[in-house]
Short mmCIF file of C-alpha atoms in Angstrom, two decimals:
data_model
loop_
_atom_site.label_atom_id
_atom_site.label_comp_id
_atom_site.label_asym_id
_atom_site.label_seq_id
_atom_site.Cartn_x
_atom_site.Cartn_y
_atom_site.Cartn_z
CA MET T 156 26.08 -6.98 4.29
CA TRP T 157 25.56 -5.63 0.80
CA VAL T 158 26.81 -6.54 -2.63
CA TYR T 159 27.53 -3.44 -4.69
CA GLU T 160 26.80 -3.14 -8.39
CA LYS T 161 28.78 -0.34 -9.97
CA LYS T 162 25.88 1.15 -11.89
CA LEU T 163 22.84 3.28 -11.19
CA GLN T 164 19.39 1.77 -10.69
CA TYR T 165 18.12 3.95 -13.54
CA PRO T 166 20.22 6.03 -15.94
CA VAL T 167 20.64 9.68 -14.94
CA ARG T 168 20.86 12.15 -17.80
CA VAL T 169 20.91 15.91 -17.49
CA ASN T 170 20.46 18.29 -20.42
CA GLN T 171 21.03 21.80 -19.10
CA CYS T 172 23.65 23.28 -16.80
CA ASP T 173 21.27 24.31 -14.02
CA PRO T 174 22.89 24.70 -10.57
CA ARG T 175 19.66 26.24 -9.28
CA MET T 176 17.84 22.96 -9.88
CA ALA T 177 20.66 21.18 -8.05
CA LYS T 178 19.85 23.29 -5.02
CA PHE T 179 16.21 22.18 -5.14
CA LEU T 180 17.14 18.52 -5.65
CA MET T 181 19.06 18.65 -2.36
CA GLU T 182 15.67 18.33 -0.66
CA GLN T 183 15.72 14.67 -1.69
CA TYR T 184 19.37 14.26 -0.67
CA GLY T 185 19.51 15.59 2.88
CA GLY T 186 15.92 16.69 3.51
CA ALA T 187 13.36 15.38 6.01
CA ASP T 188 11.53 13.34 3.37
CA GLY T 189 14.64 12.57 1.35
CA GLU T 190 16.31 9.34 0.37
CA LEU T 191 18.89 9.35 3.18
CA ALA T 192 16.20 9.74 5.85
CA ALA T 193 14.18 6.98 4.17
CA ALA T 194 17.10 4.54 3.94
CA LEU T 195 18.15 5.07 7.57
CA ARG T 196 14.57 4.90 8.84
CA TYR T 197 13.76 1.58 7.16
CA LEU T 198 17.11 -0.13 7.69
CA ASN T 199 16.94 0.79 11.38
CA GLN T 200 13.44 -0.70 11.72
CA ARG T 201 14.63 -4.12 10.55
CA TYR T 202 15.71 -5.21 14.02
CA THR T 203 12.48 -4.68 15.90
CA LEU T 204 9.62 -5.19 13.43
CA PRO T 205 7.81 -8.57 13.44
CA ASP T 206 9.77 -11.04 11.30
CA ARG T 207 7.09 -11.29 8.62
CA VAL T 208 7.70 -7.70 7.49
CA ILE T 209 11.46 -7.38 8.06
CA GLY T 210 12.19 -8.38 4.45
CA ILE T 211 10.11 -5.46 3.19
CA VAL T 212 11.99 -2.78 5.15
CA ASN T 213 15.30 -4.46 4.31
CA ASP T 214 14.65 -4.42 0.56
CA ILE T 215 13.10 -0.96 0.42
CA GLY T 216 15.77 0.55 2.69
CA THR T 217 18.42 -0.86 0.40
CA GLU T 218 16.71 0.54 -2.68
CA GLU T 219 16.58 3.98 -1.08
CA LEU T 220 20.40 3.95 -1.05
CA ALA T 221 20.28 3.35 -4.80
CA HIS T 222 17.94 6.34 -5.13
CA LEU T 223 20.33 8.42 -3.03
CA GLU T 224 23.05 7.67 -5.58
CA MET T 225 20.80 8.82 -8.41
CA ILE T 226 20.03 12.13 -6.68
CA ALA T 227 23.73 12.63 -5.94
CA THR T 228 24.52 12.02 -9.61
CA MET T 229 21.91 14.56 -10.72
CA VAL T 230 23.27 17.18 -8.31
CA TYR T 231 26.84 16.45 -9.33
CA LYS T 232 26.08 16.76 -13.04
CA LEU T 233 24.09 19.97 -12.61
CA THR T 234 26.92 21.71 -10.73
CA LYS T 235 30.11 20.08 -11.99
CA ASP T 236 31.17 22.83 -14.42
CA ALA T 237 29.44 25.77 -12.79
CA THR T 238 31.67 28.73 -11.96
CA ALA T 239 31.75 30.37 -8.53
CA GLU T 240 29.63 33.17 -10.03
CA GLN T 241 27.05 30.71 -11.34
CA MET T 242 26.92 29.00 -7.95
CA MET T 243 26.26 32.35 -6.30
CA GLU T 244 23.56 33.26 -8.83
CA ALA T 245 21.90 29.89 -8.20
CA GLY T 246 21.64 30.60 -4.48
CA LEU T 247 24.46 28.16 -3.76
CA GLY T 248 26.96 30.79 -2.62
CA ASP T 249 26.63 29.71 1.02
CA HIS T 250 27.17 26.12 0.01
CA TYR T 251 30.14 26.97 -2.19
CA ALA T 252 31.84 28.96 0.57
CA ASP T 253 31.81 25.94 2.85
CA HIS T 254 31.96 22.96 0.47
CA ASP T 255 33.07 24.04 -3.02
CA LYS T 256 31.28 21.51 -5.29
CA ALA T 257 31.25 18.76 -2.66
CA LEU T 258 27.85 17.37 -1.82
CA PHE T 259 26.71 17.80 1.75
CA PHE T 260 23.69 16.31 3.51
CA HIS T 261 21.42 19.29 3.81
CA ASN T 262 18.02 20.17 2.40
CA ALA T 263 17.12 22.70 -0.31
CA ALA T 264 17.16 25.51 2.26
CA GLY T 265 20.61 24.51 3.53
CA HIS T 266 19.57 22.95 6.85
CA PRO T 267 21.94 20.09 7.74
CA PHE T 268 20.57 16.57 7.95
CA THR T 269 19.47 15.37 11.39
CA ALA T 270 18.35 12.00 12.77
CA GLU T 271 15.38 13.86 14.25
CA TYR T 272 13.79 13.72 10.79
CA PHE T 273 12.47 10.23 11.56
CA GLN T 274 11.26 8.14 14.42
CA ALA T 275 11.73 4.55 15.54
CA LYS T 276 8.71 4.04 17.78
CA GLY T 277 8.95 0.29 18.29
CA ASP T 278 5.21 -0.08 17.70
CA PRO T 279 4.93 -1.89 14.35
CA ILE T 280 1.74 -0.16 13.20
CA ALA T 281 3.03 3.28 14.19
CA ASP T 282 6.33 2.66 12.40
CA LEU T 283 4.76 1.27 9.22
CA TYR T 284 2.24 4.12 9.06
CA GLU T 285 5.17 6.54 9.30
CA ASP T 286 6.77 4.63 6.41
CA VAL T 287 3.62 4.99 4.27
CA ALA T 288 3.51 8.71 5.05
CA ALA T 289 7.22 9.06 4.22
CA GLU T 290 6.67 7.49 0.79
CA GLU T 291 3.72 9.77 0.02
CA LYS T 292 5.71 12.83 1.11
CA ALA T 293 8.66 11.80 -1.05
CA ARG T 294 6.25 11.22 -3.96
CA ALA T 295 4.91 14.75 -3.47
CA THR T 296 8.45 16.18 -3.37
CA TYR T 297 9.19 14.53 -6.71
CA GLN T 298 6.01 16.06 -8.15
CA TRP T 299 7.07 19.55 -7.12
CA LEU T 300 10.59 18.92 -8.47
CA ILE T 301 9.14 17.77 -11.81
CA ASN T 302 7.06 20.98 -11.86
CA MET T 303 10.25 23.03 -11.36
CA THR T 304 12.31 21.79 -14.32
CA ASP T 305 11.80 21.81 -18.09
CA ASP T 306 14.65 19.38 -18.72
CA PRO T 307 12.96 16.23 -20.15
CA ASP T 308 15.94 14.00 -19.27
CA LEU T 309 15.94 15.15 -15.65
CA GLN T 310 12.15 14.80 -15.53
CA ASP T 311 12.50 11.24 -16.79
CA GLY T 312 14.77 10.25 -13.90
CA LEU T 313 12.52 12.02 -11.37
CA GLN T 314 9.50 10.32 -12.91
CA PHE T 315 11.12 6.92 -12.28
CA LEU T 316 11.94 7.81 -8.68
CA ARG T 317 8.37 9.00 -8.10
CA GLU T 318 6.96 5.76 -9.47
CA ARG T 319 9.14 3.80 -7.03
CA GLU T 320 7.61 5.80 -4.17
CA VAL T 321 4.19 4.66 -5.36
CA VAL T 322 5.29 1.01 -5.33
CA HIS T 323 6.98 1.34 -1.93
CA SER T 324 3.87 2.91 -0.44
CA GLN T 325 1.84 -0.01 -1.78
CA ARG T 326 4.24 -2.50 -0.16
CA PHE T 327 4.17 -0.76 3.23
CA ARG T 328 0.38 -0.72 3.09
CA GLU T 329 0.49 -4.47 2.42
CA ALA T 330 2.88 -4.91 5.39
CA VAL T 331 0.20 -3.37 7.60
CA GLU T 332 -2.35 -5.79 6.13
CA ILE T 333 -0.01 -8.71 6.90
CA LEU T 334 0.23 -7.62 10.53
CA LYS T 335 -3.56 -7.19 10.76
CA GLU T 336 -4.17 -10.72 9.52
CA GLU T 337 -5.42 -13.36 11.95
CA ARG T 338 -2.55 -15.82 11.87
CA ASP T 339 -4.50 -18.98 12.60
CA ARG T 340 -6.99 -18.31 9.82
CA LYS T 341 -6.37 -20.06 6.50
CA LYS T 342 -6.21 -17.79 3.46
CA PHE T 343 -7.03 -19.02 -0.01
CA PHE T 344 -6.33 -17.27 -3.28
CA MET C 868 -12.97 3.00 -11.94
CA TYR C 869 -11.02 5.86 -10.41
CA THR C 870 -8.82 8.72 -11.63
CA TYR C 871 -5.25 9.53 -10.55
CA ARG C 872 -5.93 13.25 -10.25
CA LYS C 873 -8.78 15.14 -8.56
CA TYR C 874 -9.83 18.74 -9.09
CA TYR C 875 -11.52 21.36 -6.97
CA GLU C 876 -12.43 25.00 -7.32
CA PRO C 877 -11.32 27.07 -4.34
CA TYR C 878 -13.01 30.28 -3.30
CA VAL C 879 -11.71 33.29 -5.18
CA SER C 880 -11.82 36.63 -3.39
CA PRO C 881 -11.99 39.90 -5.32
CA LEU C 882 -9.23 41.08 -2.97
CA ASP C 883 -6.73 38.28 -3.76
CA PRO C 884 -3.39 39.84 -4.75
CA CYS C 885 -2.35 37.19 -7.31
CA PRO C 886 -4.34 36.27 -10.42
CA PRO C 887 -6.57 33.41 -9.23
CA MET C 888 -5.93 29.75 -10.01
CA ARG C 889 -9.57 28.81 -10.42
CA VAL C 890 -9.01 25.07 -10.56
CA LYS C 891 -6.59 23.25 -8.25
CA SER C 892 -5.64 19.60 -8.34
CA TYR C 893 -4.10 16.87 -6.25
CA GLU C 894 -2.86 13.36 -7.00
CA THR C 895 -4.64 10.16 -5.96
CA PRO C 896 -2.32 7.40 -7.22
CA PRO C 897 -3.29 3.72 -7.45
CA GLN C 898 -1.82 2.50 -4.15
CA LEU C 899 -4.63 4.38 -2.38
CA TYR C 900 -7.16 2.01 -3.92
CA MET C 901 -5.47 -1.34 -4.35
CA GLY C 902 -5.50 -2.84 -0.84
CA PHE C 903 -3.52 -6.06 -0.84
CA GLN C 904 -2.25 -6.47 -4.40
CA PRO C 905 -4.31 -9.22 -6.06
CA PRO C 906 -2.33 -12.17 -7.50
CA ASN C 907 -1.79 -12.69 -11.25
CA LEU C 908 -2.16 -9.07 -12.36
CA PRO C 909 -0.99 -8.38 -15.94
CA GLN C 910 2.73 -7.57 -16.13
CA TYR C 911 4.96 -5.45 -18.34
CA HIS C 912 7.73 -7.06 -20.35
CA PRO C 913 10.81 -6.96 -18.05
CA ARG C 914 12.59 -4.39 -20.24
CA GLU C 915 9.62 -2.07 -20.14
CA ALA C 916 9.12 -2.68 -16.41
CA LEU C 917 12.69 -1.49 -15.71
CA LYS C 918 11.91 1.71 -17.57
CA GLN C 919 8.48 2.32 -16.01
CA GLY C 920 9.65 1.67 -12.45
CA THR C 921 7.05 -1.04 -11.85
CA LEU C 922 6.27 -4.52 -13.14
CA TRP C 923 2.51 -3.95 -13.09
CA PRO C 924 0.49 -1.56 -15.26
CA ALA C 925 -1.99 -1.35 -12.38
CA LEU C 926 0.67 0.48 -10.31
CA PHE C 927 1.99 2.73 -13.09
CA ALA C 928 0.83 6.30 -12.57
CA PRO C 929 2.99 8.82 -14.44
CA TYR C 930 2.92 12.42 -13.23
CA THR C 931 2.81 15.51 -15.40
CA ASN C 932 2.88 19.11 -14.29
CA PRO C 933 -0.82 19.96 -13.85
CA TYR C 934 -0.08 23.68 -14.26
CA LYS C 935 1.42 23.14 -17.70
CA GLY C 936 -1.45 21.35 -19.40
CA PRO C 937 -2.16 21.73 -23.13
CA GLY C 938 -4.19 24.90 -22.54
CA GLY C 939 -1.93 26.23 -19.78
CA GLY C 940 -3.27 26.35 -16.26
CA VAL C 941 -4.66 23.17 -14.78
CA ASP C 942 -4.93 20.49 -17.47
CA GLY C 943 -8.02 18.57 -18.40
CA GLY C 944 -6.24 15.28 -17.71
CA GLY C 945 -6.42 13.00 -14.74
CA GLU C 946 -7.54 10.06 -16.82
CA ASN C 947 -6.30 6.64 -15.97
CA PRO C 948 -3.87 5.68 -18.74
CA ASP C 949 -3.35 1.99 -18.05
CA ASN C 950 -6.28 1.00 -15.93
CA GLY C 951 -9.15 2.48 -17.85
#
């Protein structure tokens, strides 16, 4: 169960009307390394990982849903007042024909989201290593997105999301360390 | 100490169709080096931490477009702003 707070994790501001950038941001909405794939991957792993690392995937999976909201807000703001002509010029004509301004879970190239984007192997090390890789790939996506826009407000939000990928990667790496630990050995700090 | 960005110079062929990018870069952020996070690391003030996206300066690694450095092309950056 979740408790919802009716606010974004980090404020989303957008300076320029730029539907083309919205198209690129869709990579993080419904793409293979996007926030939806991340949230579903981690929340699904909660049931079968060793109990000492379940809290990590629970918390991070939940935060990914908050990131998903931020991306959705960016896309919404970038397209909200665009005309049909502007949508077509931005390469969003195919999207507009099917969805108008509604968001849909597909990547920047328009491929619909699929559960095949992630695995649930059942082997804790294999699953956590996939999680580390997923965070690094999402971090890289945010880098390329930052490279593609000149809007400092949009960059600021993307910068925050990228930093969270760094922290999540660190936590998944620590989860692996926890599972590697010899449990009967005392550890002193 | 380590840097968050590494550089390399790829081979440039006289037959390459695009003007060459002589220096390329990639990111090597702090989580690659930290191992298990040590206890009692310095922390940001909570307000600043919410803005930075992390409570610990040791994990803060802001990204800038390496192809839009001060002199254009790949920047001369890659320094370690908070850990140096």
